[in-house]
Amino acid sequence: MPLETPVRIVRELAARGYNAEQAAVTLIASTERPGRTLERVVEHVDDAALRITAGDVRGALGDPAVEDPPVSTGEPASNRTTEDDDRRDTSPEETSETASGVGGERSPRNDTDGGVDTSTSAVAGGGRTAAGGGPEHGSPAASRTADPSLRSLEVDGDVTGQSTGTGEYGDFVKVFRDRYEKLSKQLRGRVNHRPATAIQSMSGGTDAAMVGLVNDIRSTKSGHWLVELEDTTGTFPCLVMKDREFAGFVDELLLDECIAVEGTLSDDAGIMFVDSMHFPDVPRTYSPNTADRHVQAALVSDIHVGSQEFEADAWTRFADWLHTEEAERVEYLLIAGDMVEGVGVYPDQDEELDIVDIYEQYERFSEHLKDVPGDMEILMIPGNHDAVRLAEPQPGFDENLREIMSAHDARITGNPSLVTVEGVRVLMYHGVSLDEVIAELPEEKASYDDPHKAMYQLLKKRHVAPQFGGKTRLAPEEKDYLVMEEVPDVFHTGHVHKLGWGKYHEVLAVNSGCWQAQTDFQKSVNIDPDVGYAPILDLDTLDMTVRKFA
Ligand code: D5M
Ligand code: FE
Ligand code: ZN
């Protein structure tokens, strides 16, 4: 087979079970007969080696003295920045693809065309969809030229290895207490609230305020709303009159979320007539963090390897594109769960399985991961199809699965995790609660067509899965890992298999679609998945471009 391009070399090495440093691929490609060189390298390396280094190639070429040669990439990186920027912003090829590729019937949603409760500045420079495609869409890159020591990736709020919950009643008390502590702190400065027991002993007609978790929501005979709030001392009923301007907020309420209300007690002091309602929310003045250099992250989710509907060709095109010069700034790949299709996740799922063994699914996934350039940083969290406990927070993959997926040395953390990438705080959450938010809220506030709007609701509630007891299973822990204690700069989810993005008070919310074509179940309920898209995020500006590979 001709091995004239780095992409082919990487694929050939992957087929033989090797991952490769980009510098090694460049060296092989630069030789007169890359095919012959590759054979020599494979013969030369240790059988146990997983990753071919530039040193290995030198060794095979008979120059073992040079262990780690500098990578020759042609032009300096600084030139590329400008060129790259130009391409991002003005390429006619991208513009025309936008019109023909995604403007049509199956247009993924974003808020650039004016959403409802979003910030007016929609994804700056974003809202476009560019064709990704294979090497023909950009010349093969030698490698990521930036100095890897500039990279940084830290993880907070990861339950992996920290789980203490035994599932006892006392654990539920603890986790809700912690939720109340953390979220009430965010509301405390805004209202002069009193504990439920203190309000219970106040006299009729007095002003009062309370911070509590929503315990019950009922409509009254006359169409008003009775919202019962609970704090650590007790409960108190709060009446929202249907004609108040904030009555629409009641539609948005989920059980167990934390809110504050202010109002006046009834004459018999039995209920509070609500005059204002407050959510923990993202401050309107929030100013997001950005990276100090031009570097990008690809955000993907829901790969579902092992399903008959997994779109391997689209994934390969994506991986090939990552090897091109156009993608040389894409140094991070963040995957938001559902690496594999899993087994026994939904009834009758086995009828659509391509690989029935869960470990074999991870082995195949690992092969697909090897197509991704070896010099990228990968981070992944699990989803509801993955082989970890279903209840959230979900710990990262166990040793066994890590071993299977070890070739790329990816960072494996829990669902959710707050990942700080070169200063940018990316909250990674698979997204099972989105089904709940979409089911409970009115269409215009949350729908499968606009998954980012459902994400706005979670940002407003500062909790990734507020309602307990429905679709979202909660594992009681010492603390509530699902609270957004800090405001993220980017909120990245998947799960609903729909692409959508937009900004909520300057926080970029991205639901990144999937790599699985429509399943029978999805057909039966009219879910039309957005397959094979990769949102590419500029970490220095938080602008985003979506690339299509399906
Ligand atoms: O789910 C992808 C989306 O489809 C998510 O919104 C749930 C929904 N889904 C898919 N299959 C089912 C079944 N069998 N029952 C209920 N809901 C379903 P994911 O879990 O990522 O595959
Ligand atoms: Fe999924
Ligand atoms: Zn899922």
Coordinates of C-alpha atoms and ligand atoms in Angstrom, one line a residue:
M1 CA 0.0 0.0 0.0
P2 CA 1.3 3.4 -0.8
L3 CA 2.2 5.3 2.3
E4 CA 2.7 8.8 1.0
T5 CA 0.6 10.6 3.6
P6 CA 1.0 10.8 7.4
V7 CA -2.6 9.8 7.7
R8 CA -2.0 6.5 5.9
I9 CA 1.1 5.9 8.0
V10 CA -0.8 6.4 11.2
R11 CA -3.5 4.1 10.0
E12 CA -1.1 1.4 8.9
L13 CA 0.6 1.6 12.3
A14 CA -2.7 1.5 14.1
A15 CA -3.7 -1.6 12.1
R16 CA -0.6 -3.2 13.5
G17 CA -1.4 -2.2 17.0
Y18 CA 0.8 0.8 17.4
N19 CA 0.1 4.4 18.3
A20 CA 2.8 6.8 17.1
E21 CA 4.2 10.1 18.1
Q22 CA 3.6 12.7 15.4
A23 CA 7.3 13.3 15.1
A24 CA 7.8 9.6 14.3
V25 CA 5.2 9.7 11.6
T26 CA 6.8 12.8 10.1
L27 CA 10.2 11.1 10.0
I28 CA 8.7 8.0 8.3
A29 CA 6.9 10.2 5.8
S30 CA 10.1 12.1 5.0
T31 CA 12.0 9.0 3.9
E32 CA 12.3 8.0 0.3
R33 CA 10.3 4.8 0.7
P34 CA 7.9 5.3 3.7
G35 CA 6.5 1.8 3.3
R36 CA 9.9 0.2 3.6
T37 CA 10.8 2.5 6.5
L38 CA 7.6 1.5 8.3
E39 CA 8.4 -2.2 8.0
R40 CA 11.8 -1.6 9.4
V41 CA 10.5 0.4 12.3
V42 CA 7.9 -2.2 13.2
E43 CA 10.6 -4.9 13.1
H44 CA 12.9 -2.8 15.2
V45 CA 10.6 -1.8 18.0
D46 CA 10.1 -3.9 21.1
D47 CA 7.0 -6.2 20.8
A48 CA 5.6 -4.7 24.0
A49 CA 5.8 -1.1 22.7
L50 CA 2.5 0.7 22.2
R51 CA 3.8 3.9 20.9
I52 CA 6.4 4.5 18.3
T53 CA 8.6 7.4 19.0
A54 CA 10.9 9.4 16.8
G55 CA 13.7 7.7 18.6
D56 CA 12.4 4.3 17.4
V57 CA 12.4 5.5 13.8
R58 CA 15.9 6.9 14.1
G59 CA 16.9 3.6 15.6
A60 CA 15.4 1.6 12.8
L61 CA 17.1 3.9 10.2
G62 CA 20.4 3.2 11.9
D63 CA 21.0 6.3 13.9
P64 CA 20.2 5.2 17.4
A65 CA 22.3 8.0 18.9
V66 CA 19.6 10.5 18.4
E67 CA 16.9 9.8 20.8
D68 CA 14.4 12.5 20.4
P69 CA 15.1 14.7 17.3
P70 CA 13.4 18.1 16.9
V71 CA 10.4 18.0 14.6
S72 CA 10.9 19.7 11.3
T73 CA 7.6 21.3 10.2
G74 CA 8.6 23.8 7.6
E75 CA 7.2 27.2 8.4
P76 CA 7.3 28.8 11.8
A77 CA 4.2 28.5 14.0
S78 CA 3.6 32.2 14.1
N79 CA 3.0 32.4 10.3
R80 CA 0.5 29.7 10.6
T81 CA -1.5 31.5 13.2
T82 CA -2.4 34.3 10.8
E83 CA -3.0 31.9 7.9
D84 CA -5.1 29.7 10.1
D85 CA -7.2 32.7 11.4
D86 CA -7.8 33.8 7.8
R87 CA -9.0 30.4 6.9
R88 CA -11.3 30.3 9.9
D89 CA -12.9 33.6 9.2
T90 CA -13.0 34.1 5.5
S91 CA -12.6 30.8 3.7
P92 CA -15.2 30.7 0.8
E93 CA -15.1 27.0 1.0
E94 CA -16.5 27.1 4.6
T95 CA -19.1 29.7 3.7
S96 CA -20.4 27.7 0.8
E97 CA -20.4 24.5 2.9
T98 CA -22.5 26.4 5.5
A99 CA -25.1 27.2 3.0
S100 CA -25.3 23.8 1.3
G101 CA -24.1 21.5 4.1
V102 CA -26.1 22.5 7.1
G103 CA -28.5 25.2 6.1
G104 CA -30.9 22.6 4.9
E105 CA -33.6 20.5 6.5
R106 CA -31.6 19.1 9.3
S107 CA -30.0 22.3 10.6
P108 CA -28.4 22.0 14.0
R109 CA -29.4 24.8 16.3
N110 CA -27.5 27.6 17.7
D111 CA -28.4 30.9 19.1
T112 CA -26.7 33.0 16.4
D113 CA -30.1 33.5 14.8
G114 CA -31.5 35.0 17.9
G115 CA -32.6 32.7 20.7
V116 CA -34.8 33.4 23.6
D117 CA -33.1 33.8 27.0
T118 CA -29.6 33.9 25.7
S119 CA -27.1 36.7 25.8
T120 CA -27.2 38.9 22.7
S121 CA -23.7 38.1 21.7
A122 CA -24.2 34.7 20.3
V123 CA -21.1 32.5 19.7
A124 CA -18.8 35.1 18.2
G125 CA -17.5 34.0 14.9
G126 CA -19.3 30.8 15.4
G127 CA -22.6 29.7 14.1
R128 CA -20.8 28.5 11.1
T129 CA -20.4 24.9 10.1
A130 CA -17.4 24.0 8.1
A131 CA -16.7 20.9 6.1
G132 CA -14.1 18.8 7.7
G133 CA -13.5 15.9 5.4
G134 CA -10.3 14.1 4.9
P135 CA -6.8 15.2 3.9
E136 CA -8.2 16.8 0.7
H137 CA -9.6 19.6 3.0
G138 CA -6.1 20.6 4.2
S139 CA -2.6 19.5 3.6
P140 CA -1.4 16.9 6.1
A141 CA 0.3 18.5 9.0
A142 CA 3.6 17.4 10.2
S143 CA 2.5 17.8 13.8
R144 CA 1.3 20.1 16.5
T145 CA 4.1 22.6 16.5
A146 CA 3.3 24.3 19.8
D147 CA 5.5 23.4 22.7
P148 CA 3.7 20.7 24.7
S149 CA 5.0 22.3 27.9
L150 CA 2.6 25.1 27.3
R151 CA -0.3 22.8 27.8
S152 CA -2.2 22.5 31.1
L153 CA -5.2 20.4 32.0
E154 CA -6.5 20.1 35.6
V155 CA -9.5 18.4 36.9
D156 CA -11.8 19.3 39.9
G157 CA -15.0 17.9 41.3
D158 CA -14.2 14.4 40.1
V159 CA -15.8 11.6 42.3
T160 CA -13.4 9.0 41.0
G161 CA -11.8 7.3 43.9
Q162 CA -13.7 9.5 46.4
S163 CA -17.1 7.7 46.5
T164 CA -18.1 6.9 50.0
G165 CA -21.9 6.5 49.6
T166 CA -23.4 3.3 50.9
G167 CA -26.9 4.1 49.6
E168 CA -28.3 4.5 53.1
Y169 CA -31.0 7.0 53.9
G170 CA -28.5 9.0 55.9
D171 CA -26.4 9.6 52.8
F172 CA -29.3 11.1 51.0
V173 CA -29.8 13.5 53.9
K174 CA -26.1 14.4 53.7
V175 CA -26.1 15.1 50.0
F176 CA -29.2 17.3 50.1
R177 CA -27.8 19.2 53.1
D178 CA -24.6 19.8 51.1
R179 CA -26.6 20.9 48.1
Y180 CA -28.6 23.3 50.2
E181 CA -25.4 24.7 51.9
K182 CA -23.7 25.3 48.6
L183 CA -26.6 26.8 46.6
S184 CA -28.1 28.8 49.5
K185 CA -24.7 30.4 49.9
Q186 CA -25.1 31.8 46.3
L187 CA -28.5 33.2 47.1
R188 CA -27.9 34.5 50.7
G189 CA -26.6 37.9 49.8
R190 CA -29.6 38.6 47.6
V191 CA -32.4 38.2 50.1
N192 CA -32.7 38.6 53.9
H193 CA -33.9 35.1 54.4
R194 CA -35.1 33.3 57.6
P195 CA -35.2 29.6 58.3
A196 CA -38.6 27.8 57.8
T197 CA -39.1 27.4 61.5
A198 CA -38.6 31.1 62.1
I199 CA -41.1 32.0 59.4
Q200 CA -43.6 29.5 60.9
S201 CA -43.6 31.6 64.1
M202 CA -43.8 35.0 62.5
S203 CA -47.1 37.0 62.6
G204 CA -49.5 37.5 59.7
G205 CA -48.9 40.3 57.3
T206 CA -45.1 40.5 57.9
D207 CA -42.5 40.5 55.1
A208 CA -40.5 37.4 54.9
A209 CA -37.9 35.7 52.7
M210 CA -36.8 32.1 52.4
V211 CA -34.1 30.0 50.6
G212 CA -35.1 26.4 50.1
L213 CA -35.1 23.3 47.9
V214 CA -38.3 22.9 45.9
N215 CA -40.2 20.2 47.7
D216 CA -43.6 20.3 45.9
I217 CA -45.3 22.3 43.1
R218 CA -49.1 22.3 42.9
S219 CA -51.6 24.4 41.1
T220 CA -54.5 25.7 43.1
K221 CA -58.2 25.6 42.1
S222 CA -58.0 29.2 40.9
G223 CA -54.9 28.6 38.8
H224 CA -52.2 30.0 41.1
W225 CA -49.1 28.0 42.1
L226 CA -48.3 26.6 45.5
V227 CA -44.6 26.0 45.8
E228 CA -43.4 24.3 49.0
L229 CA -39.8 25.1 49.9
E230 CA -37.7 23.1 52.3
D231 CA -34.6 24.1 54.2
T232 CA -32.6 22.3 56.9
T233 CA -35.2 23.3 59.6
G234 CA -38.5 22.5 57.9
T235 CA -40.9 23.5 55.0
F236 CA -43.0 26.5 54.2
P237 CA -45.7 26.9 51.5
C238 CA -45.3 29.9 49.1
L239 CA -48.0 31.0 46.8
V240 CA -47.2 32.4 43.3
M241 CA -50.2 34.3 41.9
K242 CA -50.8 33.4 38.2
D243 CA -50.9 37.1 37.1
R244 CA -47.5 38.0 38.6
E245 CA -44.8 38.7 36.0
F246 CA -42.6 36.0 37.3
A247 CA -45.3 33.3 37.3
G248 CA -43.7 32.0 34.1
F249 CA -40.7 30.9 36.2
V250 CA -42.9 28.3 37.9
D251 CA -42.9 26.4 34.6
E252 CA -39.2 26.2 34.8
L253 CA -39.0 24.8 38.3
L254 CA -37.8 21.3 38.9
L255 CA -38.2 19.5 42.2
D256 CA -35.1 19.7 44.5
E257 CA -33.6 22.8 42.9
C258 CA -32.7 25.6 45.2
I259 CA -34.4 29.0 44.9
A260 CA -35.1 32.1 47.1
V261 CA -38.4 33.9 47.4
E262 CA -39.4 37.1 49.1
G263 CA -43.0 38.1 50.0
T264 CA -45.6 38.8 52.6
L265 CA -47.2 36.3 55.0
S266 CA -51.0 35.8 54.8
D267 CA -53.1 37.2 57.6
D268 CA -53.1 33.8 59.3
A269 CA -49.3 33.5 58.6
G270 CA -50.0 30.1 57.0
I271 CA -48.5 30.9 53.6
M272 CA -46.2 33.4 51.9
F273 CA -47.5 35.5 48.9
V274 CA -44.5 35.6 46.7
D275 CA -43.3 39.0 45.4
S276 CA -40.0 37.9 43.8
M277 CA -38.2 34.8 43.0
H278 CA -34.4 34.3 42.6
F279 CA -32.2 31.6 41.1
P280 CA -28.6 30.9 42.0
D281 CA -27.8 31.7 38.3
V282 CA -24.7 32.9 36.5
P283 CA -24.0 36.6 37.4
R284 CA -24.8 38.8 34.4
T285 CA -21.5 40.5 34.8
Y286 CA -19.6 37.1 34.5
S287 CA -16.5 37.5 32.4
P288 CA -15.1 34.1 31.2
N289 CA -11.5 33.0 31.3
T290 CA -9.6 32.5 28.1
A291 CA -6.3 30.8 27.2
D292 CA -3.1 32.9 26.8
R293 CA -2.3 31.5 23.3
H294 CA -4.2 30.4 20.2
V295 CA -5.0 26.8 21.0
Q296 CA -8.2 24.8 20.3
A297 CA -10.2 21.9 21.7
A298 CA -12.4 19.5 19.9
L299 CA -15.6 18.7 21.8
V300 CA -17.3 15.4 20.9
S301 CA -19.6 13.0 22.6
D302 CA -21.7 9.8 22.2
I303 CA -19.5 7.7 20.0
H304 CA -21.3 4.5 20.6
V305 CA -18.7 2.0 19.3
G306 CA -20.3 -1.4 19.1
S307 CA -23.6 -0.2 17.8
Q308 CA -24.6 -1.2 14.3
E309 CA -25.3 2.5 13.8
F310 CA -21.8 3.7 14.9
E311 CA -20.6 5.8 12.0
A312 CA -17.0 4.6 11.7
D313 CA -16.4 6.4 8.4
A314 CA -17.3 9.8 9.9
W315 CA -15.0 9.1 12.9
T316 CA -12.2 8.2 10.5
R317 CA -12.7 11.4 8.5
F318 CA -12.6 13.3 11.8
A319 CA -9.4 11.6 12.9
D320 CA -7.8 12.1 9.5
W321 CA -8.7 15.8 9.6
L322 CA -7.0 16.1 13.0
H323 CA -3.8 15.0 11.2
T324 CA -4.0 17.9 8.8
E325 CA -2.4 21.3 9.1
E326 CA -5.7 23.0 9.5
A327 CA -6.1 21.1 12.8
E328 CA -2.6 21.7 14.1
R329 CA -4.0 24.0 16.8
V330 CA -6.4 21.4 18.0
E331 CA -4.4 20.1 20.9
Y332 CA -7.2 18.8 23.1
L333 CA -10.0 16.3 22.6
L334 CA -12.7 16.3 25.2
I335 CA -15.2 13.5 25.1
A336 CA -18.4 13.8 27.1
G337 CA -19.4 10.1 27.5
D338 CA -21.0 7.1 25.8
M339 CA -17.7 5.8 24.3
V340 CA -19.4 2.5 23.5
E341 CA -22.9 1.3 23.0
G342 CA -22.8 -0.9 26.0
V343 CA -24.9 -3.9 26.7
G344 CA -28.4 -4.1 28.3
V345 CA -28.8 -0.3 28.5
Y346 CA -32.2 -0.2 27.0
P347 CA -34.7 -3.0 26.2
D348 CA -34.1 -4.8 22.9
Q349 CA -30.8 -2.9 22.5
D350 CA -29.0 -6.2 21.7
E351 CA -30.9 -6.4 18.4
E352 CA -28.8 -3.4 17.2
L353 CA -25.4 -4.5 18.6
D354 CA -22.5 -5.0 16.2
I355 CA -20.3 -6.2 19.1
V356 CA -22.0 -8.0 21.9
D357 CA -19.1 -8.2 24.4
I358 CA -18.6 -5.0 26.4
Y359 CA -14.8 -5.4 26.6
E360 CA -14.6 -6.0 22.9
Q361 CA -16.5 -2.8 22.4
Y362 CA -13.9 -0.9 24.4
E363 CA -11.1 -2.7 22.5
R364 CA -12.7 -1.5 19.2
F365 CA -13.1 2.0 20.7
S366 CA -9.5 2.0 21.7
E367 CA -8.6 1.2 18.0
H368 CA -10.6 4.2 16.9
L369 CA -8.9 6.4 19.5
K370 CA -5.6 5.4 18.0
D371 CA -6.5 7.2 14.8
V372 CA -6.4 10.4 16.8
P373 CA -2.9 12.0 16.6
G374 CA -0.7 10.8 19.4
D375 CA 0.4 14.3 20.3
M376 CA -3.1 15.4 21.4
E377 CA -4.3 15.5 24.9
I378 CA -7.5 13.4 25.4
L379 CA -9.9 13.6 28.3
M380 CA -13.0 11.5 28.7
I381 CA -15.9 11.1 31.1
P382 CA -18.4 8.2 31.1
G383 CA -22.0 8.3 30.0
N384 CA -25.1 6.1 30.6
H385 CA -24.0 3.5 28.0
D386 CA -20.5 3.1 29.6
A387 CA -19.5 0.3 31.9
V388 CA -19.5 2.3 35.2
R389 CA -22.3 2.7 37.7
L390 CA -25.3 4.5 36.2
A391 CA -26.0 6.7 39.2
E392 CA -24.5 10.2 39.2
P393 CA -21.9 11.3 39.9
Q394 CA -20.3 8.5 37.9
P395 CA -16.7 7.6 38.6
G396 CA -14.2 7.3 35.8
F397 CA -13.5 4.0 34.1
D398 CA -12.0 1.2 36.3
E399 CA -8.5 -0.2 36.0
N400 CA -9.6 -2.9 33.6
L401 CA -11.1 -0.5 31.1
R402 CA -8.3 2.0 31.5
E403 CA -5.9 -0.8 30.6
I404 CA -7.9 -1.6 27.4
M405 CA -7.9 2.1 26.5
S406 CA -4.4 2.8 27.6
A407 CA -2.7 3.2 24.2
H408 CA -3.5 6.9 23.9
D409 CA -2.8 7.8 27.6
A410 CA -6.1 9.7 27.9
R411 CA -7.1 11.4 31.1
I412 CA -10.1 9.5 32.5
T413 CA -12.3 11.3 35.0
G414 CA -15.8 11.1 36.4
N415 CA -19.1 12.4 35.2
P416 CA -19.3 15.4 35.9
S417 CA -15.9 16.9 36.0
L418 CA -14.7 20.5 35.9
V419 CA -11.7 20.5 33.6
T420 CA -9.5 23.5 33.4
V421 CA -7.8 23.7 30.1
E422 CA -5.1 26.4 29.9
G423 CA -7.2 28.5 32.2
V424 CA -10.6 27.9 30.6
R425 CA -13.0 26.0 32.9
V426 CA -14.9 23.4 30.9
L427 CA -17.7 21.7 32.8
M428 CA -18.0 18.2 31.3
Y429 CA -21.3 16.4 32.0
H430 CA -22.8 13.6 30.0
G431 CA -26.3 15.0 30.1
V432 CA -28.9 12.4 31.2
S433 CA -30.7 15.2 33.2
L434 CA -31.4 17.0 29.8
D435 CA -34.0 14.3 29.1
E436 CA -35.7 15.4 32.3
V437 CA -35.4 19.1 31.7
I438 CA -36.8 18.7 28.2
A439 CA -39.7 16.5 29.5
E440 CA -40.7 18.8 32.3
L441 CA -40.3 22.3 30.8
P442 CA -42.3 24.0 28.1
E443 CA -41.1 23.4 24.5
E444 CA -39.8 27.0 24.1
K445 CA -37.6 26.7 27.2
A446 CA -36.1 23.3 26.5
S447 CA -36.4 20.9 23.5
Y448 CA -34.4 18.3 21.7
D449 CA -34.0 20.7 18.8
D450 CA -32.4 23.3 21.1
P451 CA -30.5 21.2 23.6
H452 CA -28.4 24.2 24.6
K453 CA -31.5 25.9 26.0
A454 CA -32.0 23.0 28.3
M455 CA -28.4 23.5 29.3
Y456 CA -29.1 27.2 30.1
Q457 CA -31.7 26.0 32.6
L458 CA -29.0 23.9 34.4
L459 CA -26.7 26.9 34.5
K460 CA -29.5 29.0 35.9
K461 CA -30.1 26.4 38.6
R462 CA -26.3 25.9 39.1
H463 CA -26.8 22.2 39.2
V464 CA -26.3 19.6 36.5
A465 CA -29.1 17.2 37.6
P466 CA -31.5 19.0 40.0
Q467 CA -34.4 16.6 40.0
F468 CA -34.0 13.4 41.9
G469 CA -36.0 10.3 41.4
G470 CA -36.9 10.5 37.7
K471 CA -34.7 9.6 34.8
T472 CA -31.6 10.8 36.5
R473 CA -30.3 8.4 39.2
L474 CA -28.4 9.9 42.0
A475 CA -25.8 8.2 44.1
P476 CA -25.8 9.7 47.6
E477 CA -22.3 10.9 48.6
E478 CA -20.8 13.0 51.4
K479 CA -21.2 16.0 49.2
D480 CA -23.2 17.0 46.1
Y481 CA -20.8 16.7 43.2
L482 CA -23.5 17.9 40.8
V483 CA -23.6 21.4 42.1
M484 CA -21.9 24.0 39.9
E485 CA -20.0 25.7 42.7
E486 CA -18.0 27.7 40.3
V487 CA -19.3 29.2 37.1
P488 CA -17.8 27.3 34.1
D489 CA -16.6 29.2 31.1
V490 CA -17.8 26.4 28.8
F491 CA -20.5 23.8 29.6
H492 CA -20.1 20.7 27.4
T493 CA -22.7 17.9 27.4
G494 CA -23.9 15.2 25.0
H495 CA -26.4 12.4 25.5
V496 CA -29.4 13.8 23.6
H497 CA -27.5 13.2 20.3
K498 CA -28.5 16.7 19.1
L499 CA -26.0 19.5 18.2
G500 CA -26.8 22.9 19.6
W501 CA -24.8 25.7 21.1
G502 CA -25.2 29.3 22.4
K503 CA -24.2 31.6 25.2
Y504 CA -25.9 32.1 28.5
H505 CA -24.6 35.2 30.3
E506 CA -21.3 34.7 28.5
V507 CA -21.0 31.0 29.3
L508 CA -20.8 28.9 26.2
A509 CA -23.1 25.9 26.3
V510 CA -22.4 23.2 23.8
N511 CA -24.2 19.9 23.2
S512 CA -22.0 18.2 20.8
G513 CA -24.2 15.6 18.9
C514 CA -23.1 12.0 18.3
W515 CA -21.4 9.5 16.0
Q516 CA -24.3 7.1 15.9
A517 CA -27.0 7.1 13.2
Q518 CA -30.6 6.9 14.1
T519 CA -31.6 3.8 16.1
D520 CA -34.9 2.1 15.9
F521 CA -36.0 3.5 19.2
Q522 CA -35.0 7.0 18.1
K523 CA -37.0 6.5 14.9
S524 CA -40.0 5.4 16.9
V525 CA -40.0 8.6 19.0
N526 CA -38.8 10.9 16.1
I527 CA -35.4 11.8 17.4
D528 CA -33.3 12.8 14.4
P529 CA -29.7 12.7 15.7
D530 CA -27.0 15.1 14.6
V531 CA -24.3 12.7 13.5
G532 CA -20.6 13.3 12.9
Y533 CA -20.1 16.9 14.0
A534 CA -17.1 18.2 15.9
P535 CA -17.4 21.6 17.5
I536 CA -13.9 23.2 17.6
L537 CA -13.4 25.7 20.3
D538 CA -10.9 28.4 20.3
L539 CA -9.7 28.5 23.9
D540 CA -8.2 32.0 23.5
T541 CA -11.5 33.6 22.4
L542 CA -14.2 31.0 23.1
D543 CA -15.3 31.3 19.5
M544 CA -16.4 28.1 18.0
T545 CA -16.6 26.5 14.6
V546 CA -18.5 23.3 14.0
R547 CA -17.0 20.9 11.5
K548 CA -19.0 18.2 9.8
F549 CA -17.6 14.8 9.0
A550 CA -20.7 12.6 8.2
Ligands
D5M1 O1 -29.7 8.4 24.4 C1 -29.8 9.2 23.3 C2 -31.1 10.0 23.4 O2 -32.2 9.1 23.1 C3 -31.5 10.5 24.8 O3 -32.2 11.6 24.7 C4 -32.3 9.3 25.4 C5 -33.0 8.8 24.2 N1 -33.1 7.3 24.2 C6 -32.5 6.5 23.4 N2 -32.8 5.2 23.5 C7 -33.8 5.2 24.4 C8 -34.7 4.2 25.0 N3 -34.7 3.0 24.6 N4 -35.6 4.7 25.9 C9 -35.6 5.9 26.3 N5 -34.9 6.9 25.8 C10 -34.0 6.6 24.9 P1 -28.4 7.6 24.8 O4 -28.6 7.1 26.1 O5 -27.2 8.5 24.7 O6 -28.3 6.5 23.7
FE2 FE -25.5 8.5 23.8
ZN3 ZN -26.2 9.0 26.8

